[in-house]
CSV table of C-alpha atoms in Angstrom, one decimal:
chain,number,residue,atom,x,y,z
A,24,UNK,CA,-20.4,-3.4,-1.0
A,25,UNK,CA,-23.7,-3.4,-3.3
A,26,UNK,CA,-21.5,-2.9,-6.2
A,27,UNK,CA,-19.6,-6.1,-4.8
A,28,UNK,CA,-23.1,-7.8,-4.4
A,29,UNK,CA,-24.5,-6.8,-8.0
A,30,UNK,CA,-21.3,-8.7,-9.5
A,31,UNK,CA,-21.3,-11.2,-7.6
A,32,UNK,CA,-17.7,-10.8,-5.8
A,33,UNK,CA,-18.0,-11.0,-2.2
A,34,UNK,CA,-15.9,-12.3,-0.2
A,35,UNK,CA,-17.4,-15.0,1.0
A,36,UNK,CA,-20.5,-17.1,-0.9
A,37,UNK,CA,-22.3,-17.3,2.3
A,38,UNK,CA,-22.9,-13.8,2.5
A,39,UNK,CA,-26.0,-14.4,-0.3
A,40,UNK,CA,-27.6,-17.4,0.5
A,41,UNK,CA,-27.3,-16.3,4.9
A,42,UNK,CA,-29.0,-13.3,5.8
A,43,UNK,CA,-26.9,-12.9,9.2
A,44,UNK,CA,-24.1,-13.2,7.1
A,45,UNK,CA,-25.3,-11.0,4.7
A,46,UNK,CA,-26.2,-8.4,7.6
A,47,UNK,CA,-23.2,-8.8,9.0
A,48,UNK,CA,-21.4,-7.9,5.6
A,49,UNK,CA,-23.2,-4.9,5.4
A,50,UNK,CA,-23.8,-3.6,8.9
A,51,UNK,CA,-20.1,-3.7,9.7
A,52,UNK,CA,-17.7,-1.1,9.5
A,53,UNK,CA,-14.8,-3.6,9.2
A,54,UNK,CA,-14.4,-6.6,6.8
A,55,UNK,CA,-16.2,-9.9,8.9
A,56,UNK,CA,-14.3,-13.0,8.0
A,57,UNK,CA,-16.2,-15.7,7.3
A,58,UNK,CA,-15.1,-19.6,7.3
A,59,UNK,CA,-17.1,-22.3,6.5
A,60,UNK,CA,-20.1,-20.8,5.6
A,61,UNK,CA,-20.6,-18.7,8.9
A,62,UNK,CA,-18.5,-16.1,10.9
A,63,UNK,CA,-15.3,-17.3,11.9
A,64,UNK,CA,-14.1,-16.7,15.8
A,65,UNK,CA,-11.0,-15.1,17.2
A,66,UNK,CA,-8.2,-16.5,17.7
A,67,UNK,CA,-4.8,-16.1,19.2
A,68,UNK,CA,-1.1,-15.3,17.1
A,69,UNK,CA,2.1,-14.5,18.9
A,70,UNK,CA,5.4,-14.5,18.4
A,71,UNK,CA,7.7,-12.5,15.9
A,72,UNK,CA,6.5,-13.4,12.9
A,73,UNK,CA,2.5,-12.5,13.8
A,74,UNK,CA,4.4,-9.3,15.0
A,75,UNK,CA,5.5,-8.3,11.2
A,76,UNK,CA,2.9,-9.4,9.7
A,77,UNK,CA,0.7,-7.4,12.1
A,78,UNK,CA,-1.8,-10.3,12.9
A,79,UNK,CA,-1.4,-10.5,16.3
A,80,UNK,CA,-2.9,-6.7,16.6
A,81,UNK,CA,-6.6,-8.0,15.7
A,82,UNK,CA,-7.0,-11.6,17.0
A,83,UNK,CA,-8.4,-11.7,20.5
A,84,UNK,CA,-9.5,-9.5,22.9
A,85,UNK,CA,-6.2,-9.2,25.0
A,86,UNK,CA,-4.4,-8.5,22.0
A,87,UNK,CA,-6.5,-6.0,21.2
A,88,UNK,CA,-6.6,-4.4,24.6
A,89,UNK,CA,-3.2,-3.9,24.5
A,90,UNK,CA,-2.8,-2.5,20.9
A,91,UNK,CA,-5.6,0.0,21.3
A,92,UNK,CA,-3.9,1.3,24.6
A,93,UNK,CA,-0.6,0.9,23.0
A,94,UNK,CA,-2.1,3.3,20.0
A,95,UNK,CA,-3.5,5.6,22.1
A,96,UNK,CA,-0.3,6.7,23.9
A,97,UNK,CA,1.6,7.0,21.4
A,98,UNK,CA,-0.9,9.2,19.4
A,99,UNK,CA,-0.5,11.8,21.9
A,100,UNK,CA,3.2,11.8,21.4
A,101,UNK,CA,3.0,12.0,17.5
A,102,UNK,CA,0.1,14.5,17.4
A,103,UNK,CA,2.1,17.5,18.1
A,104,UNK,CA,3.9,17.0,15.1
A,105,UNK,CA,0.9,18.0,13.8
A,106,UNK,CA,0.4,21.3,15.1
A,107,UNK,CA,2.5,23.4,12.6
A,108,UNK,CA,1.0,21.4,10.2
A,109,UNK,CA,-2.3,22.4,10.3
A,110,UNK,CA,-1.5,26.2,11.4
A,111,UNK,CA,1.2,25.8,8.6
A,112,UNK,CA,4.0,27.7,10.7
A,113,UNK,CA,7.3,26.9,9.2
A,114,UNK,CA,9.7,26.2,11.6
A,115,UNK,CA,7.8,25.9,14.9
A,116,UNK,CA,8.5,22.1,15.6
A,117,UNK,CA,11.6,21.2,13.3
A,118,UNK,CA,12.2,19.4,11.0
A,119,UNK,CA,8.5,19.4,10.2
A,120,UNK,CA,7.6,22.4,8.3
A,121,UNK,CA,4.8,24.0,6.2
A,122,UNK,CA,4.0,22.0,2.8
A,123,UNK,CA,5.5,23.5,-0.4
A,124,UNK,CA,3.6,26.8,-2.0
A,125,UNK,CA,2.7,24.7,-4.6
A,126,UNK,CA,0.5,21.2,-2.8
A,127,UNK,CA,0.5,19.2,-5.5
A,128,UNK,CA,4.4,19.5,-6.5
A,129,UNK,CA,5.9,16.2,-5.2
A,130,UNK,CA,9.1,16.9,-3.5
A,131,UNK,CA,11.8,14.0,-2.4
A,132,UNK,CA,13.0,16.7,0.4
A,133,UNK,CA,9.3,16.2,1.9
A,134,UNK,CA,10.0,12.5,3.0
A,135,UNK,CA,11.0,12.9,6.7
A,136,UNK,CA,7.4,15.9,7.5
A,137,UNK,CA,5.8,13.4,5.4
A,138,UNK,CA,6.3,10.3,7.4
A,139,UNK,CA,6.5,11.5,10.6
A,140,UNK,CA,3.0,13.4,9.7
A,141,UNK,CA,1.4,9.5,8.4
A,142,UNK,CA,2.1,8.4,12.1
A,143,UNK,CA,-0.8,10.3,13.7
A,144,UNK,CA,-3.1,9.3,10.6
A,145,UNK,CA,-2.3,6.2,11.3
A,146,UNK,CA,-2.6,5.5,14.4
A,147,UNK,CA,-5.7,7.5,14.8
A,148,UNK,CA,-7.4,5.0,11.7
A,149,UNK,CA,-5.6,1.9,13.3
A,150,UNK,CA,-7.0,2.8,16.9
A,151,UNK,CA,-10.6,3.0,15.6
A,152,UNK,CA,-10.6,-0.3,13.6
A,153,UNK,CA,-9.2,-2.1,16.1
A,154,UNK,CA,-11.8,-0.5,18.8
A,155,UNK,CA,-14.5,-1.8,16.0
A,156,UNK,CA,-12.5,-5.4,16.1
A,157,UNK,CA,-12.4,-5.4,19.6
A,158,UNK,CA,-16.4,-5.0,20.0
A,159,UNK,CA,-16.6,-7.9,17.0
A,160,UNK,CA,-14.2,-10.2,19.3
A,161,UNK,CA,-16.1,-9.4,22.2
A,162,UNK,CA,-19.4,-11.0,20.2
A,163,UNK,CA,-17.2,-13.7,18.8
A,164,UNK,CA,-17.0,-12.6,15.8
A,165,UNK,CA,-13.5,-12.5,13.7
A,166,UNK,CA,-12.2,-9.2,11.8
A,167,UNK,CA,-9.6,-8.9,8.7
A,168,UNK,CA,-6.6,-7.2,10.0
A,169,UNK,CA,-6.9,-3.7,8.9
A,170,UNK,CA,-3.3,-2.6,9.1
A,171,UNK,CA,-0.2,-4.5,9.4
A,172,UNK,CA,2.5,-2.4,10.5
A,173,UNK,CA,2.3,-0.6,7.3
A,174,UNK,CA,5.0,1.8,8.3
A,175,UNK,CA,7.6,-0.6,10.1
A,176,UNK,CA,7.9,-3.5,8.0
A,177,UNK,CA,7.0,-3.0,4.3
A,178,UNK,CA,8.7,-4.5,2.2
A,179,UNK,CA,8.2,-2.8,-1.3
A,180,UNK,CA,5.0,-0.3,-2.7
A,181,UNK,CA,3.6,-3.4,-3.2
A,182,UNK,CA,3.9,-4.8,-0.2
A,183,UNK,CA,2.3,-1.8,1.5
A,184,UNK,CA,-0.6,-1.6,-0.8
A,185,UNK,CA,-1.5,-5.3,-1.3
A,186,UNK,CA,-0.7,-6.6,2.2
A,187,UNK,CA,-0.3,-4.0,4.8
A,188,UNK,CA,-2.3,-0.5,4.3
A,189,UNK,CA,-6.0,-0.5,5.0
A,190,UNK,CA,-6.9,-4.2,4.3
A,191,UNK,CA,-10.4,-3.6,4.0
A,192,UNK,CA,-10.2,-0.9,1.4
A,193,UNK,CA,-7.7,-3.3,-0.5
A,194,UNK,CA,-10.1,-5.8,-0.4
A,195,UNK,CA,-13.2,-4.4,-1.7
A,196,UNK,CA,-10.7,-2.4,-4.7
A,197,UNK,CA,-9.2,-6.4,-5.5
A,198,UNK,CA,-12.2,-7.7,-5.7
A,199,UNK,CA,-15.1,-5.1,-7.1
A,200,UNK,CA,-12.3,-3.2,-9.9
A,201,UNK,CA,-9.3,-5.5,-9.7
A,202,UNK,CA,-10.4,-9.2,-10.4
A,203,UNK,CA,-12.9,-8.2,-12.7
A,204,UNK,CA,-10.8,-6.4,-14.8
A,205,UNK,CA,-8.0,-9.2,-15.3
A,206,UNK,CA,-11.0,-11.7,-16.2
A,207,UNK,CA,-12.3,-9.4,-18.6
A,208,UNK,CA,-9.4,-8.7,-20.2
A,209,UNK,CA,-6.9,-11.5,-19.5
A,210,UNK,CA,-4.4,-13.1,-19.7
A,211,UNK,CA,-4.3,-12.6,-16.3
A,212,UNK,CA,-0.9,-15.2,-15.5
A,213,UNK,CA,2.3,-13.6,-15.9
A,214,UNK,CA,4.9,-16.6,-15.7
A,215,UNK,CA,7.6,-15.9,-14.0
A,216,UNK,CA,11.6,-15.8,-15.3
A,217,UNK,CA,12.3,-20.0,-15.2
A,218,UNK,CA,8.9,-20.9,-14.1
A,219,UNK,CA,6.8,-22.8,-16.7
A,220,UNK,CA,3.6,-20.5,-17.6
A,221,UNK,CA,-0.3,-21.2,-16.6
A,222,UNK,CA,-3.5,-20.7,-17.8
A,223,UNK,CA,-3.8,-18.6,-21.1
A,224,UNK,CA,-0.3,-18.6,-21.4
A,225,UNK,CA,0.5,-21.8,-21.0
A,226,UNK,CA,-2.2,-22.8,-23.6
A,227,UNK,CA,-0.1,-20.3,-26.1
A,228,UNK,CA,3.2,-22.0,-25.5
A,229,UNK,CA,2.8,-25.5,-24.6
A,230,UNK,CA,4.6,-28.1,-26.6
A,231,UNK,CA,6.3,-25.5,-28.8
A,232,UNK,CA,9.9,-24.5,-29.2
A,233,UNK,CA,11.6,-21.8,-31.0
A,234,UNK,CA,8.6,-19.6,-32.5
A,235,UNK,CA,6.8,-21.0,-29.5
A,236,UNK,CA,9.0,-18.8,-27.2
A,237,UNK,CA,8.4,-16.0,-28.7
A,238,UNK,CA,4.3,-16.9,-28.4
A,239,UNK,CA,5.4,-17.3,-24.4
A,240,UNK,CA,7.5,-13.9,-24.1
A,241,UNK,CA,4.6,-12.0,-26.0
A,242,UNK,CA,1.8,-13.7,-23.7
A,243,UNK,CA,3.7,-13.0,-20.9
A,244,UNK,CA,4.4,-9.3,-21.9
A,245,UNK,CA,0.7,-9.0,-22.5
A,246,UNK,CA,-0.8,-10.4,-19.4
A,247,UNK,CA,2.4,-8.2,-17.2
A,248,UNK,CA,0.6,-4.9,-19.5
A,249,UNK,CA,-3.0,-6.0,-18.6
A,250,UNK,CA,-2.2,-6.8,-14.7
A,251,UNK,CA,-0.2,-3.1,-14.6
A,252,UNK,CA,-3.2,-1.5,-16.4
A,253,UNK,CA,-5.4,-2.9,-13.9
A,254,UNK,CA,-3.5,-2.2,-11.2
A,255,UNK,CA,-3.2,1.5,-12.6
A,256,UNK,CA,-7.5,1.8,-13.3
A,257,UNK,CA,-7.8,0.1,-9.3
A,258,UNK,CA,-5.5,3.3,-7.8
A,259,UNK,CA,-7.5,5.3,-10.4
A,260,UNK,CA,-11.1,4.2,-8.7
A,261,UNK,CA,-9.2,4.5,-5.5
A,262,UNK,CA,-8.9,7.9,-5.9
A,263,UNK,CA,-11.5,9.1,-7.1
A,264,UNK,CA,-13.1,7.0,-4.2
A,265,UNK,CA,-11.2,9.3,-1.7
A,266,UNK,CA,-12.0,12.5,-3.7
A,267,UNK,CA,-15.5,11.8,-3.3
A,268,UNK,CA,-15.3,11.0,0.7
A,269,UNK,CA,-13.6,14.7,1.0
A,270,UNK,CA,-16.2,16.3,-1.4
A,271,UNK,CA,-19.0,14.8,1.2
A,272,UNK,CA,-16.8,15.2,4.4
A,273,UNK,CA,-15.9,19.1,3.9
A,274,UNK,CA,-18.5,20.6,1.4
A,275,UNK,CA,-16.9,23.3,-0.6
A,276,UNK,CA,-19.3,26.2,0.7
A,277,UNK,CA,-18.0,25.2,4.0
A,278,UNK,CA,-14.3,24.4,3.7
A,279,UNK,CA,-12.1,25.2,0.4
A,280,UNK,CA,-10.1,22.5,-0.6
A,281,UNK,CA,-7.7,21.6,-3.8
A,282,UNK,CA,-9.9,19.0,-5.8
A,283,UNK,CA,-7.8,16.4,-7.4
A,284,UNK,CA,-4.7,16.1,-5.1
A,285,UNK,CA,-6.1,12.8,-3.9
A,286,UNK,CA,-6.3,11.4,-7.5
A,287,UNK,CA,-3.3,12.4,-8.1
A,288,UNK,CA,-1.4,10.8,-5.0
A,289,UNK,CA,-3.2,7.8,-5.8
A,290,UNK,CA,-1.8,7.5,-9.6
A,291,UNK,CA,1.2,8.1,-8.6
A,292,UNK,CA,1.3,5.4,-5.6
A,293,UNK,CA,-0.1,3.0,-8.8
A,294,UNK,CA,2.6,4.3,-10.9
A,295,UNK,CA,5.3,3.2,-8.2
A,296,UNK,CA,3.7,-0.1,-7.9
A,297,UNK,CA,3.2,-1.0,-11.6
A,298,UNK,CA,6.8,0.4,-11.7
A,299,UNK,CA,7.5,-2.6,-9.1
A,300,UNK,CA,5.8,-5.4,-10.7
A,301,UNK,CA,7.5,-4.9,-14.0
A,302,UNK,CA,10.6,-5.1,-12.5
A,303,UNK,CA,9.4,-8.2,-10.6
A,304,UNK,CA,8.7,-9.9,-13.9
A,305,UNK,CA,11.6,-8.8,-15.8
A,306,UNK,CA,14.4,-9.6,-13.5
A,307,UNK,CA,12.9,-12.2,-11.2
A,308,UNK,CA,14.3,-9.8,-8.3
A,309,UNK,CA,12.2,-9.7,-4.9
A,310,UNK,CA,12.5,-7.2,-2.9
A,311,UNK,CA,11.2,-9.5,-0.1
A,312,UNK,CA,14.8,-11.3,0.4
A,313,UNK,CA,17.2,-8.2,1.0
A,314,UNK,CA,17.2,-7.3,4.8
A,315,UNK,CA,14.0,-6.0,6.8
A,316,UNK,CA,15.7,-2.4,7.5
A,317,UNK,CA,16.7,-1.5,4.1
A,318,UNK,CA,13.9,-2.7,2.4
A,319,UNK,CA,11.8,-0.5,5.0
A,320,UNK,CA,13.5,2.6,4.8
A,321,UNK,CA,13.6,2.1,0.7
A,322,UNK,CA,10.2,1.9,1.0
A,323,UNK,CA,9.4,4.6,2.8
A,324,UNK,CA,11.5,6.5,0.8
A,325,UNK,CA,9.7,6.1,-2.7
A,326,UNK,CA,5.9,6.6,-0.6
A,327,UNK,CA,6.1,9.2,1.4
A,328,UNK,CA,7.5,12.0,-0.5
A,329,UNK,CA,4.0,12.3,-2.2
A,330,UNK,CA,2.1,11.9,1.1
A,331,UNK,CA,0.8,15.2,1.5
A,332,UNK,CA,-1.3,15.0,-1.1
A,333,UNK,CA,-3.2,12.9,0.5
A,334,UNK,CA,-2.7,14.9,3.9
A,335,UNK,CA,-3.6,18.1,2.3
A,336,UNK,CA,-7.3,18.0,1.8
A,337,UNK,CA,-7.7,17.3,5.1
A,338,UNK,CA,-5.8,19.9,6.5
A,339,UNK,CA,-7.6,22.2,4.3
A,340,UNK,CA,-10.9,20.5,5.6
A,341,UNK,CA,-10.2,21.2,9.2
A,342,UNK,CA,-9.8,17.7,10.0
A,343,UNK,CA,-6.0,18.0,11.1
A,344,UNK,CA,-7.4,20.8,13.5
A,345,UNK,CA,-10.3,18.8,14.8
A,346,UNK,CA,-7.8,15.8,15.7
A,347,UNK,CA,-5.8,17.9,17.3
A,348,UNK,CA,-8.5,18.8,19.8
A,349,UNK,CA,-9.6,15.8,20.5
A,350,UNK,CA,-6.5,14.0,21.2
A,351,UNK,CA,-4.8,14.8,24.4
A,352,UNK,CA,-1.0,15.9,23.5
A,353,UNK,CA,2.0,14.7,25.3
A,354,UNK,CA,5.4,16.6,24.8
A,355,UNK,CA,8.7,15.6,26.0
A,356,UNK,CA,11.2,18.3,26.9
A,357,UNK,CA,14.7,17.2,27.2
């Protein structure tokens, strides 16, 4: 967030010309949304579509209520899936079993111990914002939605990434590593297969035919290469990012832990998105219109495999242990 305020790329322009905004930016752990020049105030969504898109989780207080306590039971039901996780005994609650010898070898036959380990995670991460949103809407003050059902209704990697996982993360990346970096290097429209182009591009082909197009299919193959390397530096910084929180969080001389399996999750989770968005642009194909449950699962399928690379610092940490004390574990025997 001072990195944000040296360049200039806050979210909102009230937050340097207001100190209570500005204290409010700073002091919270969660992203303040601010409308109009001041904090905005809770307000209500229902219904299906608030469901999927996860909004209703982090609007007003009874919403909030319920999702917390909603959370909270079902994180004792996933957490034992934890437990041969972190004492890494193979076999003792299938089909979730000890990571490979090797952490950092990505593995496709990981994806079911993979997802069913990101539940606990992120329940235990969704549980706390929301707590922190619930305080907010109990002062009247308005918070972005952290998660939106990241692992129910995503759509494609970048679905998950850009609108779903660990919103105020996203949004600090977007705006402090991402935005910059398409202004600096530009162009930063890609237009779209039978849309006319914008900006830069458009500029390059307007009012031209024949050697014009090719101006328009070069621009637009320049500004898809500058969005995917800025996508790709953004997981980069991302990593690193989350490197650095586990060098702090469990200090070598205390707890051993592989350095650079975060980083590499991360490149790879940009790899898979880049991956997306060139697809995107090439074919015009959006993932978006084929039907909720395949999308999902296809989703799922291309993240998780990798997962415990991000999982396996803090195992190695002691932080897998640590949740497991803390959270009361429920196990039904059928």
């Amino acid at each position: 967030r001072v990195f944000e305020v040296l360049q200039g790329t806050v979210p909102a322009p009230c937050i340097l010309s207001d100190k209570r905004c500005f204290l409010l930016y700073f002091l919270s752990p969660v992203e303040i949304v601010f409308e109009d020049g001041k904090p905005a105030r809770p307000h209500d969504s229902t219904g299906i579509r608030a469901l999927k898109a996860g909004s209703w989780q982090s609007q007003s207080i009874v919403a909030l209520s319920a999702s917390i306590l909603a959370k909270c039971f079902m994180l004792t039901l996933t957490t034992p899936l934890l437990n041969s996780y972190a004492a890494c005994q193979p076999g003792s609650l299938p089909p979730f079993h000890c990571l490979p010898e090797r952490p950092g070898h990505i593995l496709a036959t990981t994806f079911l111990n993979n997802w069913l380990a990101t539940w606990p995670f992120y329940l235990f991460l969704s549980g706390v914002t929301d707590t922190i949103s619930l305080v907010a809407a109990i002062f009247g003050l308005q918070c972005v939605v952290t998660f939106r059902n990241p692992l129910l209704f995503p759509s494609s990697p970048h679905d998950f990434w850009a609108r779903r996982w660990n919103m105020v993360v996203h949004g600090l990346i977007r705006r402090s590593c991402f935005r910059p970096l398409l202004n600096a290097l530009g162009p930063a429209t890609i237009p779209r297969k039978g849309t006319a182009p914008t900006g830069v591009v458009a500029e390059a082909s307007s009012g031209s035919t024949g050697k014009g197009d090719n101006h328009k299919n070069r621009f637009g193959v320049r500004a898809l290469a500058v969005k995917v390397f800025a996508a790709m530096l953004s997981f980069a910084f991302s990593g690193i990012m989350h490197e650095y929180v586990c060098a702090t969080a469990f200090p070598m001389e205390l707890h051993r832990h592989t350095v650079g399996l975060q980083l590499h999750f991360f490149l790879w989770q940009g790899y898979l998105t880049s991956l997306e968005l060139a697809l995107r642009h090439l074919t015009g194909f959006n993932p978006a219109s084929m039907p909720w449950p395949l999308t999902s699962l296809a989703t799922m399928a291309m993240l998780t495999p990798s997962a415990h690379l991000f999982f396996e610092p803090f195992r190695q940490g002691g932080f897998i242990t640590t949740l497991l004390e803390m959270v009361p574990q429920m196990q039904i025997q059928v």
